[in-house]
Amino acid sequence: MWSPDLDKYEGAIYARIADALESDIRAERLLPGTRLPTLKELAATVGVTPGTVNRAYELAQRRGLVEGEVGRGTFVLGAPVPAEPAAADVPVPVATSDVIDLSIVKPNLEIQEPYVRATLGELARSQILTDMLDYTPDGGHLLHRQAGATWMELGGVPANAEQVVLTAGAQHGLWVAVNALSNPGDLVLCESLCYPGVASVIQSLGRRIAGVHMDAEGMRPDHLRELCQRERPALVICIATCQNPTTAIMSVGRRKEIAQIARDFDIALLDDDLYGFLAPSSVPPLATFAPERTVYLTSLSKSVASTIRLGYMHCPPEWLPRMTSNVRTSIWMVSPLAAQIATTLIGNGTAAIMAGKQKEEARHRQAMAREILGQHEFLSQPTAFHIWLKLPPRWSSGEHFSALARSHRLLIAGGDSFAVNRDDEGRQHVRITLMASTRERMRFVLTKLAGLIDTPESVWL
């Protein structure tokens, strides 16, 4: 009888059982056709309830690892084979510009392209393509929402496919959540330094915005509580892992504090977890500490492929009608073709492989940034996609330096645009993303940036 070794894995028990099962199948310790223990048998072996085992088997089935047959049991299907093209199938990219864009946080194109190309070819030959050319039910097809639940569980969130809503990317998901959970004139809070897309959504919907002061761990609970006492906000948006732009990561204790404040003041939370996969070590998402009042938002745009434009939201059941209604009102439906590409990538394990490769590539580029820009002060994480660099005092602002960089065909984001409270916070900073082009090209670009930072006034004036 199969017995899993759970000590090697992290997370919820059911997810660890599924991870152990996948590991043994990929290592061929469990061969296709093998009958797995019954729910009661494995529950007794592991020391859990049959319901926990059932949940583990359901997760394994969503991953394409096993299949349950009524009256017979659960059987191993074998390890899904990620779609990977032959090298000859991938054309060499042709450079169309010598401008290097370091202003957008996105995964490396060279890593994602071969896998996406192979998956598109697979979809074109698949019988399911016909179904993907039709309109979808509210919230998206069940198999697509199941894939979203699987992706969230890989990120540490116990997810129910019935509580997953598809959006056209995380930015659209942000719009949907803000519109569904607040009213015009309401106050919405986020970090005092936050990516401009948050402010644009909040203000375009007629809500008021204020930034919560930050420290090395991100949003400060004491200032959040102070703002809540002064004027109860409708919603708090928080990037708890690899915060954009500061790269801050909240401790578990800080996450619990934020969740408790939301409970104390009966406030909705939005856990913007696009960068959770980049954490150097696993941290439970903020949503796990207050699931009854949190929208968990993630996507594949940062971890797998930039332009699939598919987001996944997980929210309490009572909020689902509002969420699906807002998706329908704004775009009618999410593209089922995009959702099927994502489902294929997640289901056969390719998405996890791609995310792992992006994280490893980020590790190399962060090391390169420390080597070349190490004499300057900047915030980063060992596997983040960007750095938050403080300029020397002689630079009047990040926007000033960005203008000089732009004249040298380098696009970077000045810190002023990240200051939610429209004060001087971030003014002396720039955000530099590291995932563009090849490593060799990035080394040249970072060296050029280092030279620009040290440019004498007689030159740049």
Coordinates of C-alpha atoms in Angstrom, one line a residue:
M1 CA 0.0 0.0 0.0
W2 CA 1.3 3.4 -1.0
S3 CA 2.3 5.6 2.0
P4 CA 3.5 9.2 1.5
D5 CA 6.5 10.8 3.1
L6 CA 5.0 14.2 4.0
D7 CA 8.0 15.7 5.9
K8 CA 9.6 16.8 2.6
Y9 CA 6.7 19.1 1.7
E10 CA 5.1 22.3 3.0
G11 CA 1.6 23.6 3.2
A12 CA -1.8 22.1 4.1
I13 CA -1.9 18.3 4.7
Y14 CA -4.0 17.6 1.6
A15 CA -1.6 19.6 -0.6
R16 CA 1.4 17.7 0.9
I17 CA -0.3 14.4 0.1
A18 CA -0.9 15.5 -3.5
D19 CA 2.7 16.7 -3.8
A20 CA 4.1 13.4 -2.4
L21 CA 1.9 11.5 -4.8
E22 CA 3.1 13.6 -7.8
S23 CA 6.7 13.2 -6.7
D24 CA 6.4 9.4 -6.5
I25 CA 4.6 9.2 -9.9
R26 CA 7.2 11.4 -11.6
A27 CA 10.0 9.2 -10.0
E28 CA 8.1 6.1 -11.3
R29 CA 7.8 4.7 -7.8
L30 CA 4.0 4.6 -8.7
L31 CA 3.4 3.3 -12.2
P32 CA 0.3 4.0 -14.5
G33 CA -2.6 1.8 -13.5
T34 CA -1.5 1.4 -9.9
R35 CA -4.5 1.4 -7.6
L36 CA -4.1 3.8 -4.7
P37 CA -5.3 3.2 -1.1
T38 CA -9.0 3.9 -0.3
L39 CA -9.8 7.1 1.5
K40 CA -10.1 5.2 4.8
E41 CA -6.9 3.2 4.3
L42 CA -4.8 6.2 3.6
A43 CA -6.5 8.3 6.3
A44 CA -5.6 5.7 8.8
T45 CA -2.0 5.5 7.6
V46 CA -1.4 9.2 7.6
G47 CA -3.5 10.0 10.6
V48 CA -6.0 12.4 9.0
T49 CA -9.7 12.3 8.1
P50 CA -11.0 10.6 5.0
G51 CA -12.2 14.1 3.9
T52 CA -8.6 15.3 3.8
V53 CA -7.5 12.4 1.7
N54 CA -10.4 13.0 -0.7
R55 CA -9.4 16.6 -1.1
A56 CA -5.8 15.4 -1.8
Y57 CA -7.1 13.0 -4.5
E58 CA -9.2 15.7 -6.0
L59 CA -6.2 18.0 -6.3
A60 CA -4.1 15.2 -7.8
Q61 CA -6.9 14.5 -10.3
R62 CA -7.0 18.2 -11.3
R63 CA -3.3 18.0 -12.0
G64 CA -3.9 15.1 -14.3
L65 CA -2.1 12.5 -12.1
V66 CA -4.9 10.2 -11.1
E67 CA -8.4 9.2 -12.1
G68 CA -11.2 8.0 -9.9
E69 CA -13.6 5.2 -11.0
V70 CA -16.9 4.8 -9.1
G71 CA -16.9 1.4 -7.3
R72 CA -13.3 0.6 -8.3
G73 CA -11.1 3.2 -6.6
T74 CA -8.5 5.8 -7.6
F75 CA -5.8 4.8 -10.2
V76 CA -2.5 6.4 -11.3
L77 CA -2.6 7.9 -14.8
G78 CA 1.1 8.8 -15.0
A79 CA 3.0 12.0 -14.9
P80 CA 1.7 14.7 -17.3
V81 CA 4.4 15.6 -19.9
P82 CA 5.0 19.4 -20.1
A83 CA 4.8 20.7 -23.7
E84 CA 8.3 21.7 -24.8
P85 CA 9.2 22.3 -28.4
A86 CA 12.1 21.1 -30.3
A87 CA 14.8 23.8 -30.6
A88 CA 14.3 23.9 -34.3
D89 CA 10.7 24.9 -33.9
V90 CA 11.6 28.2 -32.2
P91 CA 12.6 31.1 -34.5
V92 CA 15.4 33.4 -33.4
P93 CA 13.9 36.7 -32.2
V94 CA 14.7 39.7 -34.5
A95 CA 15.6 42.9 -32.7
T96 CA 13.3 45.8 -33.9
S97 CA 14.6 48.5 -31.5
D98 CA 17.7 49.3 -29.5
V99 CA 15.5 50.8 -26.7
I100 CA 15.7 48.7 -23.5
D101 CA 12.5 48.9 -21.4
L102 CA 13.3 48.5 -17.7
S103 CA 10.1 50.3 -16.6
I104 CA 7.6 47.3 -16.6
V105 CA 7.8 44.4 -14.2
K106 CA 7.4 41.3 -16.4
P107 CA 8.9 37.9 -16.9
N108 CA 11.7 37.2 -19.3
L109 CA 10.4 36.7 -22.9
E110 CA 13.1 34.2 -24.0
I111 CA 12.0 31.8 -21.2
Q112 CA 8.3 32.0 -21.8
E113 CA 8.1 32.0 -25.6
P114 CA 9.0 28.3 -26.4
Y115 CA 6.5 26.9 -24.0
V116 CA 3.7 29.2 -25.1
R117 CA 4.4 28.4 -28.7
A118 CA 4.2 24.7 -28.1
T119 CA 1.0 25.1 -26.1
L120 CA -0.6 27.1 -28.9
G121 CA 0.2 24.3 -31.3
E122 CA -1.2 21.7 -28.9
L123 CA -4.4 23.7 -28.6
A124 CA -4.8 24.1 -32.3
R125 CA -4.8 20.3 -32.7
S126 CA -7.0 19.6 -29.6
Q127 CA -10.6 18.6 -29.9
I128 CA -11.5 21.1 -27.1
L129 CA -10.7 24.0 -29.3
T130 CA -14.3 24.0 -30.7
D131 CA -15.7 24.5 -27.2
M132 CA -13.3 27.4 -26.6
L133 CA -14.7 29.3 -29.6
D134 CA -18.1 29.8 -27.8
Y135 CA -19.4 32.0 -25.1
T136 CA -18.7 31.0 -21.5
P137 CA -20.9 30.8 -18.4
D138 CA -20.6 33.6 -15.7
G139 CA -17.3 33.2 -13.9
G140 CA -15.8 31.0 -16.6
H141 CA -15.8 27.3 -17.5
L142 CA -15.5 24.9 -14.5
L143 CA -12.3 23.3 -15.8
H144 CA -10.7 26.8 -16.1
R145 CA -11.8 27.7 -12.6
Q146 CA -10.4 24.4 -11.4
A147 CA -7.1 25.3 -13.0
G148 CA -7.2 28.6 -11.1
A149 CA -7.8 26.8 -7.8
T150 CA -4.9 24.5 -8.5
W151 CA -2.6 27.5 -9.2
M152 CA -3.7 29.1 -6.0
E153 CA -3.1 26.0 -4.0
L154 CA 0.4 25.8 -5.4
G155 CA 0.8 29.4 -4.0
G156 CA -0.4 28.3 -0.5
V157 CA -4.1 29.2 -0.7
P158 CA -6.7 26.5 0.0
A159 CA -9.0 27.2 -2.9
N160 CA -12.4 26.0 -4.0
A161 CA -13.0 26.1 -7.7
E162 CA -16.6 27.3 -7.0
Q163 CA -15.2 30.4 -5.4
V164 CA -12.8 31.3 -8.3
V165 CA -13.7 34.0 -10.8
L166 CA -11.7 34.6 -14.0
T167 CA -10.6 38.1 -15.0
A168 CA -8.8 39.5 -18.0
G169 CA -5.6 39.9 -16.1
A170 CA -4.8 41.1 -12.5
Q171 CA -5.4 44.8 -13.4
H172 CA -8.9 43.9 -14.5
G173 CA -9.3 41.8 -11.3
L174 CA -8.3 44.8 -9.3
W175 CA -11.0 46.9 -11.0
V176 CA -13.6 44.3 -10.5
A177 CA -12.9 44.0 -6.8
V178 CA -12.7 47.7 -6.1
N179 CA -16.0 48.3 -8.0
A180 CA -17.7 45.4 -6.3
L181 CA -16.6 46.1 -2.7
S182 CA -16.8 49.9 -2.5
N183 CA -19.0 52.8 -3.6
P184 CA -18.1 56.2 -5.1
G185 CA -16.7 58.4 -2.5
D186 CA -15.5 55.6 -0.3
L187 CA -11.9 55.5 1.0
V188 CA -9.6 52.7 -0.3
L189 CA -6.2 52.2 1.3
C190 CA -3.0 50.8 -0.1
E191 CA 0.7 51.1 0.7
S192 CA 2.0 54.7 0.6
L193 CA 4.4 53.5 -2.2
C194 CA 2.4 51.4 -4.7
Y195 CA 2.5 50.8 -8.4
P196 CA 0.5 53.4 -10.4
G197 CA -2.1 50.9 -11.6
V198 CA -3.7 50.8 -8.2
A199 CA -4.2 54.5 -8.0
S200 CA -5.6 54.7 -11.5
V201 CA -8.2 52.1 -10.8
I202 CA -9.3 53.6 -7.5
Q203 CA -9.5 57.2 -8.8
S204 CA -11.1 56.3 -12.1
L205 CA -14.0 54.7 -10.2
G206 CA -14.5 57.8 -8.1
R207 CA -13.1 56.4 -4.9
R208 CA -10.7 58.3 -2.6
I209 CA -7.2 56.9 -2.0
A210 CA -4.8 57.1 0.9
G211 CA -1.5 55.4 1.4
V212 CA -0.6 53.6 4.6
H213 CA 2.9 54.3 5.9
M214 CA 5.5 51.6 5.3
D215 CA 8.7 50.1 6.9
A216 CA 11.0 47.3 6.0
E217 CA 8.1 44.8 6.0
G218 CA 5.7 46.9 4.0
M219 CA 2.4 48.3 5.3
R220 CA 2.6 49.4 8.9
P221 CA -0.2 48.0 11.1
D222 CA -0.1 51.0 13.6
H223 CA -0.8 53.5 10.8
L224 CA -3.4 51.3 9.3
R225 CA -5.2 51.1 12.6
E226 CA -4.9 54.9 13.0
L227 CA -6.4 55.5 9.6
C228 CA -9.2 53.0 10.3
Q229 CA -10.1 54.8 13.5
R230 CA -10.1 58.2 11.8
E231 CA -12.3 57.1 8.9
R232 CA -13.3 53.6 8.2
P233 CA -12.2 52.6 4.7
A234 CA -14.2 50.2 2.5
L235 CA -11.2 48.2 1.3
V236 CA -7.5 47.7 2.0
I237 CA -5.3 46.6 -0.9
C238 CA -2.1 45.0 0.2
I239 CA 0.9 43.5 -1.6
A240 CA 2.4 41.3 1.1
T241 CA 5.1 39.6 -0.9
C242 CA 7.8 41.3 -3.0
Q243 CA 5.8 44.6 -2.8
N244 CA 5.9 46.8 -5.8
P245 CA 8.0 48.9 -5.9
T246 CA 9.9 48.3 -2.6
T247 CA 10.2 44.5 -2.8
A248 CA 9.3 44.3 1.0
I249 CA 8.0 40.9 2.3
M250 CA 5.7 40.9 5.4
S251 CA 6.5 38.5 8.2
V252 CA 3.8 36.0 9.3
G253 CA 3.2 38.1 12.4
R254 CA 2.7 41.3 10.4
R255 CA 0.1 39.4 8.1
K256 CA -1.8 38.3 11.2
E257 CA -1.9 41.9 12.5
I258 CA -3.2 43.2 9.2
A259 CA -5.9 40.5 9.2
Q260 CA -6.9 41.3 12.8
I261 CA -7.3 45.0 12.1
A262 CA -9.6 44.2 9.1
R263 CA -11.7 42.1 11.5
D264 CA -11.8 44.7 14.2
F265 CA -13.1 47.4 11.8
D266 CA -15.1 45.0 9.5
I267 CA -13.1 45.9 6.4
A268 CA -12.6 44.0 3.2
L269 CA -9.0 43.0 2.2
L270 CA -7.6 42.5 -1.3
D271 CA -4.5 40.3 -1.3
D272 CA -2.6 41.3 -4.4
D273 CA -0.3 38.2 -4.7
L274 CA 1.2 38.4 -8.2
Y275 CA 4.7 38.1 -6.8
G276 CA 4.2 35.4 -4.2
F277 CA 6.0 32.8 -6.2
L278 CA 9.2 35.0 -6.0
A279 CA 9.5 34.8 -2.2
P280 CA 12.9 33.4 -1.2
S281 CA 11.2 31.1 1.3
S282 CA 7.5 30.1 1.5
V283 CA 5.2 32.5 3.4
P284 CA 1.5 31.9 3.8
P285 CA -0.5 34.5 1.7
L286 CA -2.3 37.2 3.6
A287 CA -5.6 35.8 2.5
T288 CA -5.1 32.6 4.6
F289 CA -5.3 34.7 7.8
A290 CA -8.7 36.2 7.0
P291 CA -10.4 34.2 4.2
E292 CA -13.9 35.3 5.2
R293 CA -13.2 38.9 4.2
T294 CA -10.4 38.7 1.6
V295 CA -10.2 38.6 -2.2
Y296 CA -7.2 36.7 -3.2
L297 CA -5.9 37.9 -6.6
T298 CA -3.2 36.3 -8.7
S299 CA -2.4 35.7 -12.4
L300 CA 0.1 34.1 -14.8
S301 CA 1.3 37.5 -16.2
K302 CA 4.3 37.8 -13.9
S303 CA 5.2 34.2 -13.3
V304 CA 4.5 32.5 -16.7
A305 CA 3.5 34.7 -19.7
S306 CA 2.9 38.4 -19.8
T307 CA 0.3 38.5 -22.5
I308 CA -2.1 35.6 -21.7
R309 CA -3.9 38.3 -19.7
L310 CA -5.7 36.0 -17.3
G311 CA -6.3 36.6 -13.7
Y312 CA -7.8 34.4 -10.9
M313 CA -9.8 35.8 -8.0
H314 CA -10.9 33.8 -5.0
C315 CA -13.4 35.3 -2.7
P316 CA -16.0 34.5 0.0
P317 CA -19.2 32.9 -1.5
E318 CA -21.4 35.8 -0.7
W319 CA -19.3 38.1 -2.8
L320 CA -19.4 35.9 -5.9
P321 CA -22.6 37.5 -7.5
R322 CA -21.0 40.9 -7.3
M323 CA -17.7 39.8 -8.8
T324 CA -19.2 37.9 -11.7
S325 CA -21.7 40.7 -12.4
N326 CA -18.8 43.2 -12.6
V327 CA -16.9 40.9 -15.0
R328 CA -20.0 40.6 -17.2
T329 CA -20.6 44.4 -17.1
S330 CA -17.0 45.4 -17.9
I331 CA -15.9 42.8 -20.6
W332 CA -18.9 40.3 -20.7
M333 CA -16.5 37.3 -20.4
V334 CA -12.9 36.4 -20.2
S335 CA -11.4 34.9 -23.4
P336 CA -11.9 31.1 -23.2
L337 CA -8.9 30.7 -25.5
A338 CA -6.6 32.5 -23.0
A339 CA -8.1 30.5 -20.2
Q340 CA -7.5 27.2 -22.0
I341 CA -3.9 28.1 -22.7
A342 CA -3.5 28.8 -19.0
T343 CA -5.3 25.6 -18.0
T344 CA -3.1 23.5 -20.3
L345 CA 0.1 25.1 -18.9
I346 CA -1.1 24.5 -15.3
G347 CA -2.5 21.1 -15.8
N348 CA 0.6 19.5 -17.3
G349 CA 3.0 21.1 -14.9
T350 CA 4.5 23.5 -17.5
A351 CA 3.4 26.7 -15.6
A352 CA 5.2 25.6 -12.5
I353 CA 8.3 24.8 -14.5
M354 CA 8.2 28.2 -16.2
A355 CA 7.6 30.1 -12.9
G356 CA 10.6 28.2 -11.4
K357 CA 12.8 29.1 -14.4
Q358 CA 11.8 32.8 -14.1
K359 CA 12.6 32.8 -10.4
E360 CA 16.0 31.2 -11.0
E361 CA 16.7 33.7 -13.8
A362 CA 15.8 36.5 -11.4
R363 CA 18.3 35.1 -8.9
H364 CA 21.1 35.4 -11.4
R365 CA 20.1 39.0 -12.4
Q366 CA 19.8 40.1 -8.8
A367 CA 23.3 38.9 -8.2
M368 CA 24.4 40.9 -11.3
A369 CA 22.7 44.0 -10.0
R370 CA 24.5 43.7 -6.6
E371 CA 27.8 43.3 -8.4
I372 CA 27.4 46.3 -10.7
L373 CA 25.2 48.7 -8.6
G374 CA 26.3 47.5 -5.2
Q375 CA 27.9 50.8 -4.3
H376 CA 24.5 52.4 -4.3
E377 CA 21.6 52.0 -1.8
F378 CA 18.8 49.9 -3.1
L379 CA 16.1 47.5 -1.8
S380 CA 15.6 44.1 -3.4
Q381 CA 15.0 40.4 -2.7
P382 CA 17.3 37.6 -3.9
T383 CA 14.7 36.4 -6.5
A384 CA 12.7 39.6 -7.2
F385 CA 12.2 40.9 -10.7
H386 CA 13.2 44.5 -9.8
I387 CA 15.2 46.7 -7.5
W388 CA 14.2 50.0 -5.8
L389 CA 17.3 52.2 -6.0
K390 CA 17.9 55.4 -4.1
L391 CA 19.8 58.0 -6.2
P392 CA 22.7 60.0 -4.8
P393 CA 21.6 63.4 -3.3
R394 CA 22.8 65.4 -6.3
W395 CA 19.9 64.1 -8.4
S396 CA 16.9 66.2 -7.8
S397 CA 14.4 63.4 -8.4
G398 CA 13.9 60.0 -10.0
E399 CA 12.0 61.6 -12.8
H400 CA 15.1 63.8 -13.5
F401 CA 17.3 60.7 -13.8
S402 CA 14.7 58.8 -15.8
A403 CA 14.8 61.7 -18.4
L404 CA 18.6 61.3 -18.7
A405 CA 18.3 57.5 -19.0
R406 CA 15.6 57.9 -21.7
S407 CA 17.9 60.0 -23.8
H408 CA 20.3 57.1 -23.7
R409 CA 17.5 54.7 -24.9
L410 CA 16.9 53.2 -21.4
L411 CA 13.4 53.3 -20.0
I412 CA 13.1 53.2 -16.2
A413 CA 10.3 54.4 -13.8
G414 CA 10.9 57.4 -11.6
G415 CA 9.9 57.1 -8.0
D416 CA 7.5 60.1 -7.9
S417 CA 4.8 58.1 -9.8
F418 CA 4.6 55.5 -6.9
A419 CA 3.9 58.0 -4.1
V420 CA 0.2 57.5 -3.4
N421 CA 0.0 60.4 -0.9
R422 CA 1.6 62.8 -3.5
D423 CA 4.4 63.7 -1.0
D424 CA 8.1 63.4 -1.5
E425 CA 8.2 59.8 -0.5
G426 CA 10.0 57.9 -3.3
R427 CA 11.1 61.1 -5.0
Q428 CA 14.8 60.2 -4.8
H429 CA 14.2 56.7 -6.1
V430 CA 13.9 54.8 -9.4
R431 CA 12.5 51.3 -10.0
I432 CA 14.7 49.2 -12.3
T433 CA 13.4 45.9 -13.6
L434 CA 15.9 43.2 -14.4
M435 CA 14.2 40.6 -16.6
A436 CA 14.5 42.2 -20.1
S437 CA 16.6 40.7 -22.9
T438 CA 19.5 38.3 -22.3
R439 CA 21.8 38.3 -19.3
E440 CA 24.7 39.5 -21.4
R441 CA 22.6 42.5 -22.6
M442 CA 21.4 43.2 -19.1
R443 CA 25.0 43.3 -17.8
F444 CA 25.7 45.9 -20.5
V445 CA 22.6 47.9 -19.5
L446 CA 23.3 47.9 -15.8
T447 CA 26.9 48.9 -16.4
K448 CA 25.6 51.8 -18.5
L449 CA 23.1 52.8 -15.8
A450 CA 25.9 52.8 -13.2
G451 CA 27.8 55.2 -15.4
L452 CA 24.8 57.4 -15.8
I453 CA 24.2 57.6 -12.1
D454 CA 27.8 58.8 -11.7
T455 CA 27.6 61.2 -14.6
P456 CA 29.2 64.6 -13.8
E457 CA 26.9 67.6 -13.8
S458 CA 28.9 69.2 -16.6
V459 CA 27.8 66.4 -18.8
W460 CA 24.1 66.0 -18.0
L461 CA 23.4 69.7 -17.6

